[in-house]
Tab-separated table of C-alpha atoms in Angstrom:
chain	number	residue	atom	x	y	z
D	1	UNK	CA	74.006	84.510	106.144
D	2	UNK	CA	76.903	85.669	104.389
D	3	UNK	CA	79.522	82.948	102.891
D	4	UNK	CA	82.736	82.467	104.433
D	5	UNK	CA	84.315	83.726	101.255
D	6	UNK	CA	82.379	86.941	101.022
D	7	UNK	CA	84.191	90.045	100.889
D	8	UNK	CA	82.743	93.543	101.897
D	9	UNK	CA	83.765	96.715	100.217
D	10	UNK	CA	83.632	100.259	101.748
D	11	UNK	CA	83.779	103.018	99.195
D	12	UNK	CA	84.595	106.739	100.174
D	13	UNK	CA	84.500	109.060	96.767
D	14	UNK	CA	86.580	112.150	96.826
D	15	UNK	CA	88.927	114.370	94.844
D	16	UNK	CA	92.406	112.967	93.686
D	17	UNK	CA	94.363	115.039	96.072
D	18	UNK	CA	92.204	114.031	99.229
D	19	UNK	CA	92.340	110.494	98.631
D	20	UNK	CA	95.991	110.583	98.053
D	21	UNK	CA	96.226	112.374	101.448
D	22	UNK	CA	94.157	109.963	103.212
D	23	UNK	CA	96.406	107.215	101.986
D	24	UNK	CA	99.482	109.199	103.429
D	25	UNK	CA	97.477	109.388	106.678
D	26	UNK	CA	96.960	105.664	106.536
D	27	UNK	CA	100.566	105.157	106.114
D	28	UNK	CA	101.466	106.935	109.536
D	29	UNK	CA	98.950	104.687	111.535
D	30	UNK	CA	101.111	101.998	113.285
D	31	UNK	CA	98.098	100.097	114.794
D	32	UNK	CA	95.787	99.839	111.631
D	33	UNK	CA	93.476	96.500	111.386
D	34	UNK	CA	95.507	94.662	108.784
D	35	UNK	CA	92.172	92.811	108.206
D	36	UNK	CA	91.006	96.152	106.764
D	37	UNK	CA	92.897	96.515	103.151
D	38	UNK	CA	92.513	100.031	101.505
D	39	UNK	CA	93.523	101.242	98.173
D	40	UNK	CA	92.954	104.324	95.973
D	41	UNK	CA	92.060	104.789	92.360
D	42	UNK	CA	90.529	107.072	89.790
D	43	UNK	CA	87.034	106.584	89.030
D	44	UNK	CA	87.716	106.421	85.175
D	45	UNK	CA	90.429	107.363	82.633
D	46	UNK	CA	88.417	110.484	81.422
D	47	UNK	CA	88.023	111.400	84.923
D	48	UNK	CA	91.480	111.474	86.277
D	49	UNK	CA	90.505	113.854	89.306
D	50	UNK	CA	87.702	111.899	90.486
D	51	UNK	CA	88.953	109.382	92.927
D	52	UNK	CA	87.652	106.577	95.590
D	53	UNK	CA	89.403	105.478	98.636
D	54	UNK	CA	88.143	101.751	98.962
D	55	UNK	CA	88.456	99.268	101.647
D	56	UNK	CA	87.857	95.576	101.744
D	57	UNK	CA	86.909	93.398	104.854
D	58	UNK	CA	86.396	89.750	105.375
D	59	UNK	CA	83.383	90.370	107.545
D	60	UNK	CA	80.318	92.869	107.563
D	61	UNK	CA	81.878	96.331	108.421
D	62	UNK	CA	80.477	97.812	111.486
D	63	UNK	CA	80.831	101.187	113.117
D	64	UNK	CA	84.572	100.460	114.014
D	65	UNK	CA	85.626	100.108	110.220
D	66	UNK	CA	83.500	102.837	109.219
D	67	UNK	CA	84.934	105.183	111.514
D	68	UNK	CA	88.582	104.187	110.719
D	69	UNK	CA	88.043	104.629	107.138
D	70	UNK	CA	86.216	108.155	107.880
D	71	UNK	CA	89.178	109.034	110.201
D	72	UNK	CA	91.718	108.969	107.402
D	73	UNK	CA	89.952	112.084	106.080
D	74	UNK	CA	90.503	114.293	109.234
D	75	UNK	CA	92.444	117.208	108.481
D	76	UNK	CA	92.947	116.682	105.033
D	77	UNK	CA	89.353	117.427	103.900
D	78	UNK	CA	87.627	120.753	104.966
D	79	UNK	CA	84.239	118.931	104.189
D	80	UNK	CA	85.158	116.099	106.456
D	81	UNK	CA	84.681	112.591	105.374
D	82	UNK	CA	82.641	111.653	102.366
D	83	UNK	CA	79.658	109.529	102.464
D	84	UNK	CA	80.872	105.843	103.021
D	85	UNK	CA	78.850	103.267	101.302
D	86	UNK	CA	79.055	99.524	102.053
D	87	UNK	CA	78.249	96.721	99.872
D	88	UNK	CA	78.644	92.830	100.090
D	89	UNK	CA	80.571	91.346	97.324
D	90	UNK	CA	79.689	87.786	95.716
D	91	UNK	CA	81.348	84.760	97.571
D	92	UNK	CA	84.389	85.125	95.142
D	93	UNK	CA	87.659	86.945	95.844
D	94	UNK	CA	87.560	90.459	94.771
D	95	UNK	CA	90.872	90.358	92.936
D	96	UNK	CA	89.599	87.415	90.596
D	97	UNK	CA	86.527	89.378	89.858
D	98	UNK	CA	88.643	92.612	89.229
D	99	UNK	CA	91.035	90.714	86.796
D	100	UNK	CA	88.149	88.939	84.940
D	101	UNK	CA	88.957	89.146	81.089
D	102	UNK	CA	91.918	91.355	81.836
D	103	UNK	CA	94.091	91.992	78.582
D	104	UNK	CA	97.828	90.989	78.576
D	105	UNK	CA	100.198	93.360	79.360
D	106	UNK	CA	103.940	94.147	77.982
D	107	UNK	CA	106.370	95.600	80.253
D	108	UNK	CA	109.982	95.831	78.815
D	109	UNK	CA	110.904	92.336	77.574
D	110	UNK	CA	108.146	90.812	79.622
D	111	UNK	CA	104.587	89.596	78.541
D	112	UNK	CA	102.256	88.852	81.280
D	113	UNK	CA	98.766	87.161	80.601
D	114	UNK	CA	96.284	84.779	82.205
D	115	UNK	CA	95.605	81.490	80.889
D	116	UNK	CA	92.957	82.510	78.490
D	117	UNK	CA	95.491	84.322	76.215
D	118	UNK	CA	98.125	82.895	74.151
D	119	UNK	CA	101.783	83.028	75.111
D	120	UNK	CA	104.128	85.642	73.337
D	121	UNK	CA	107.100	83.500	72.236
D	122	UNK	CA	109.266	86.541	71.221
D	123	UNK	CA	109.100	88.044	75.059
D	124	UNK	CA	109.746	86.797	78.464
D	125	UNK	CA	106.394	84.930	78.813
D	126	UNK	CA	104.633	84.524	82.298
D	127	UNK	CA	101.083	83.289	82.909
D	128	UNK	CA	99.533	84.722	85.916
D	129	UNK	CA	95.913	83.841	86.710
D	130	UNK	CA	93.662	86.018	88.711
D	131	UNK	CA	93.979	84.913	92.167
D	132	UNK	CA	93.915	85.549	96.016
D	133	UNK	CA	97.027	87.786	95.997
D	134	UNK	CA	98.320	90.948	94.504
D	135	UNK	CA	100.838	91.355	91.744
D	136	UNK	CA	99.321	90.158	88.503
D	137	UNK	CA	101.216	92.578	86.474
D	138	UNK	CA	98.071	94.712	85.827
D	139	UNK	CA	98.947	97.392	88.346
D	140	UNK	CA	101.202	100.180	87.153
D	141	UNK	CA	103.386	99.620	90.168
D	142	UNK	CA	104.013	95.932	89.118
D	143	UNK	CA	104.330	96.625	85.451
D	144	UNK	CA	106.738	99.475	86.309
D	145	UNK	CA	108.767	97.092	88.489
D	146	UNK	CA	109.156	94.730	85.317
D	147	UNK	CA	110.185	97.583	83.145
D	148	UNK	CA	112.816	98.602	85.895
D	149	UNK	CA	114.185	95.100	85.954
D	150	UNK	CA	114.638	94.953	82.357
D	151	UNK	CA	116.304	98.270	82.236
D	152	UNK	CA	118.755	97.222	85.209
D	153	UNK	CA	119.526	93.962	83.278
D	154	UNK	CA	120.387	96.037	80.266
D	155	UNK	CA	122.629	98.344	82.246
D	156	UNK	CA	124.870	95.658	83.632
D	157	UNK	CA	123.482	94.758	86.939
D	158	UNK	CA	124.546	91.684	88.363
D	159	UNK	CA	122.239	89.711	90.551
D	160	UNK	CA	123.467	86.447	92.489
D	161	UNK	CA	121.112	86.623	95.406
D	162	UNK	CA	117.623	88.378	95.051
D	163	UNK	CA	114.758	88.570	97.633
D	164	UNK	CA	111.118	89.939	96.542
D	165	UNK	CA	109.662	91.268	99.732
D	166	UNK	CA	105.706	91.072	99.763
D	167	UNK	CA	105.888	88.889	96.720
D	168	UNK	CA	102.254	88.336	96.312
D	169	UNK	CA	101.717	86.140	93.167
D	170	UNK	CA	105.739	85.717	92.876
D	171	UNK	CA	105.816	87.478	89.602
D	172	UNK	CA	108.519	89.945	90.378
D	173	UNK	CA	110.746	87.293	91.748
D	174	UNK	CA	109.996	85.123	88.757
D	175	UNK	CA	110.882	87.746	86.489
D	176	UNK	CA	114.189	88.273	88.474
D	177	UNK	CA	115.171	84.876	87.990
D	178	UNK	CA	114.276	84.960	84.354
D	179	UNK	CA	116.803	87.607	84.146
D	180	UNK	CA	119.309	86.282	86.204
D	181	UNK	CA	118.674	82.476	85.793
D	182	UNK	CA	121.528	81.431	88.404
D	183	UNK	CA	120.794	83.330	91.191
D	184	UNK	CA	119.390	82.431	94.564
D	185	UNK	CA	115.839	83.871	95.077
D	186	UNK	CA	113.823	84.377	98.374
D	187	UNK	CA	110.286	85.399	98.170
D	188	UNK	CA	108.573	86.640	101.192
D	189	UNK	CA	105.118	87.873	102.055
D	190	UNK	CA	103.121	88.476	105.225
D	191	UNK	CA	100.069	86.527	103.838
D	192	UNK	CA	100.028	82.961	104.144
D	193	UNK	CA	97.669	82.710	101.363
D	194	UNK	CA	100.417	83.794	99.286
D	195	UNK	CA	102.268	80.330	99.450
D	196	UNK	CA	99.891	78.065	97.696
D	197	UNK	CA	99.495	80.896	95.047
D	198	UNK	CA	103.125	81.393	94.615
D	199	UNK	CA	103.743	77.413	94.276
D	200	UNK	CA	100.882	77.145	91.819
D	201	UNK	CA	102.370	80.045	89.519
D	202	UNK	CA	105.746	78.625	89.814
D	203	UNK	CA	104.720	75.292	88.538
D	204	UNK	CA	102.818	76.962	85.906
D	205	UNK	CA	105.621	78.946	84.693
D	206	UNK	CA	108.604	76.446	85.064
D	207	UNK	CA	110.149	77.984	87.981
D	208	UNK	CA	111.574	75.483	90.294
D	209	UNK	CA	110.896	75.852	94.144
D	210	UNK	CA	114.113	75.239	96.167
D	211	UNK	CA	117.264	76.326	97.837
D	212	UNK	CA	119.615	75.859	95.010
D	213	UNK	CA	121.061	78.606	92.551
D	214	UNK	CA	118.065	79.290	89.683
D	215	UNK	CA	115.285	78.269	92.456
D	216	UNK	CA	112.839	80.140	94.798
D	217	UNK	CA	112.242	79.628	98.311
D	218	UNK	CA	109.037	81.073	99.637
D	219	UNK	CA	108.796	82.635	103.380
D	220	UNK	CA	105.816	83.981	105.274
D	221	UNK	CA	107.222	86.775	107.486
D	222	UNK	CA	106.596	90.606	107.872
D	223	UNK	CA	109.492	92.519	106.476
D	224	UNK	CA	112.815	91.285	107.212
D	225	UNK	CA	111.849	89.944	110.545
D	226	UNK	CA	112.483	86.009	109.774
D	227	UNK	CA	115.671	83.898	110.506
D	228	UNK	CA	115.483	82.248	106.967
D	229	UNK	CA	115.559	85.701	105.286
D	230	UNK	CA	118.408	86.813	107.337
D	231	UNK	CA	120.477	83.682	106.907
D	232	UNK	CA	119.772	83.690	103.194
D	233	UNK	CA	121.098	87.444	102.762
D	234	UNK	CA	122.794	89.622	102.169
D	235	UNK	CA	121.404	90.489	98.893
D	236	UNK	CA	122.629	92.009	96.032
D	237	UNK	CA	119.023	92.667	94.726
D	238	UNK	CA	116.171	93.282	96.873
D	239	UNK	CA	112.729	94.045	95.584
D	240	UNK	CA	109.908	95.560	97.631
D	241	UNK	CA	106.661	96.508	95.751
D	242	UNK	CA	104.627	97.191	99.068
D	243	UNK	CA	103.481	100.469	100.570
D	244	UNK	CA	105.216	103.846	101.112
D	245	UNK	CA	104.592	103.332	104.990
D	246	UNK	CA	106.369	99.806	105.339
D	247	UNK	CA	109.227	101.008	103.185
D	248	UNK	CA	109.965	103.966	105.429
D	249	UNK	CA	110.062	101.559	108.353
D	250	UNK	CA	112.016	98.915	106.884
D	251	UNK	CA	114.868	101.126	105.440
D	252	UNK	CA	117.312	100.282	108.269
D	253	UNK	CA	116.806	96.675	107.687
D	254	UNK	CA	117.001	96.692	104.121
D	255	UNK	CA	120.308	98.456	104.422
D	256	UNK	CA	121.548	95.687	106.580
D	257	UNK	CA	120.171	93.125	103.988
D	258	UNK	CA	121.607	94.675	100.616
D	259	UNK	CA	125.275	94.087	99.996
D	260	UNK	CA	127.539	97.571	99.492
D	261	UNK	CA	126.899	98.345	95.708
D	262	UNK	CA	123.717	96.322	95.570
D	263	UNK	CA	120.483	97.370	94.087
D	264	UNK	CA	116.988	98.028	95.566
D	265	UNK	CA	113.713	98.190	93.615
D	266	UNK	CA	110.929	100.009	95.476
D	267	UNK	CA	107.324	100.555	94.391
D	268	UNK	CA	103.821	100.990	95.774
D	269	UNK	CA	104.380	104.465	96.595
D	270	UNK	CA	102.690	107.451	95.072
D	271	UNK	CA	104.735	110.305	93.382
D	272	UNK	CA	104.852	113.304	95.416
D	273	UNK	CA	104.955	113.352	99.252
D	274	UNK	CA	105.047	109.360	99.873
D	275	UNK	CA	108.119	109.380	97.308
D	276	UNK	CA	109.877	112.010	99.086
D	277	UNK	CA	109.322	110.188	102.706
D	278	UNK	CA	110.857	107.105	101.117
D	279	UNK	CA	113.574	108.919	99.377
D	280	UNK	CA	114.800	110.527	102.650
D	281	UNK	CA	114.638	107.100	104.717
D	282	UNK	CA	116.774	105.376	101.975
D	283	UNK	CA	119.149	108.100	101.950
D	284	UNK	CA	119.550	108.131	105.704
D	285	UNK	CA	119.935	104.414	105.176
D	286	UNK	CA	122.637	104.889	102.867
D	287	UNK	CA	121.132	104.321	99.445
D	288	UNK	CA	121.277	106.685	96.494
D	289	UNK	CA	118.823	106.879	93.740
D	290	UNK	CA	119.989	105.097	90.384
D	291	UNK	CA	117.174	105.402	88.230
D	292	UNK	CA	113.218	106.453	88.485
D	293	UNK	CA	110.160	105.775	86.477
D	294	UNK	CA	106.860	107.086	86.812
D	295	UNK	CA	103.717	105.392	85.735
D	296	UNK	CA	100.539	107.275	86.268
D	297	UNK	CA	100.621	108.637	89.987
D	298	UNK	CA	103.181	105.827	90.914
D	299	UNK	CA	107.100	106.200	91.259
D	300	UNK	CA	109.154	103.135	90.995
D	301	UNK	CA	112.741	103.631	92.378
D	302	UNK	CA	115.940	102.102	91.525
D	303	UNK	CA	118.596	102.826	94.509
D	304	UNK	CA	121.838	101.513	95.100
D	305	UNK	CA	123.657	101.097	98.607
D	306	UNK	CA	126.708	103.069	98.903
D	307	UNK	CA	129.912	101.352	98.732
D	308	UNK	CA	131.516	103.043	101.640
D	309	UNK	CA	129.102	104.729	103.796
D	310	UNK	CA	128.895	105.452	107.533
D	311	UNK	CA	125.678	106.982	109.171
D	312	UNK	CA	126.527	110.524	110.570
D	313	UNK	CA	125.811	110.239	114.286
């Protein structure tokens, strides 16, 4: 019998453009089973065109889960869905396994490392253990966001009220507080498992949790749909490193939550069609592009809300 902590992984190998198209198809599905978490990646650095679409499920996947993954390839691959393999992972969290012995990263002035590695006293240093939540700094989107935050600070951005939507480990919110130490900070995530993770990481890195300036408040919520998120706004810096689909969906809510002239940092979207869709949605919502980074296949966008803007009807 499988352990309660066992995770099952589904793997579908395909060429890079096919996997990316399947990810776009996933973003357009409104009733996707949130327990089936998917991601795409290259097989190896020396094989940039060979990718896999992976899915993780808390129980042994059946025909429904396999069909859902296979369905993402309909219309994007002439050969149809690739063969999907299923494997049972050990009774440990798959993020912990993937982060084992991971090397520290440097992104702008930030140095991110696990407890097994020494701190860098010349950098803004954060300890982020491998954990049950995303946002350890190793993914190119998270590292790119750290770089962009550093660039925003260097270009004179002032942030007094910060929101980190889909915070995961809390890292990006913590990083923003390190750059703007007197700001209020609201951290949100849809997954309740992030609450103890964020609290543990905050204690480990000397970040105070609370409602005062220089402190962070944690909220479990989907997007902006929470009274506390709304009452603590509007925000002059909103960070959202999530997925392209939710970014498009939340664009009108983000516009209401960001002050005129305020900044928004978006990531979790692939350069190309996903980026174009997000930028169109944000333009309609009243944001303009201030700067862009690309790290691998991932785009990181800094947008600013227009000072005087009324949507054309």
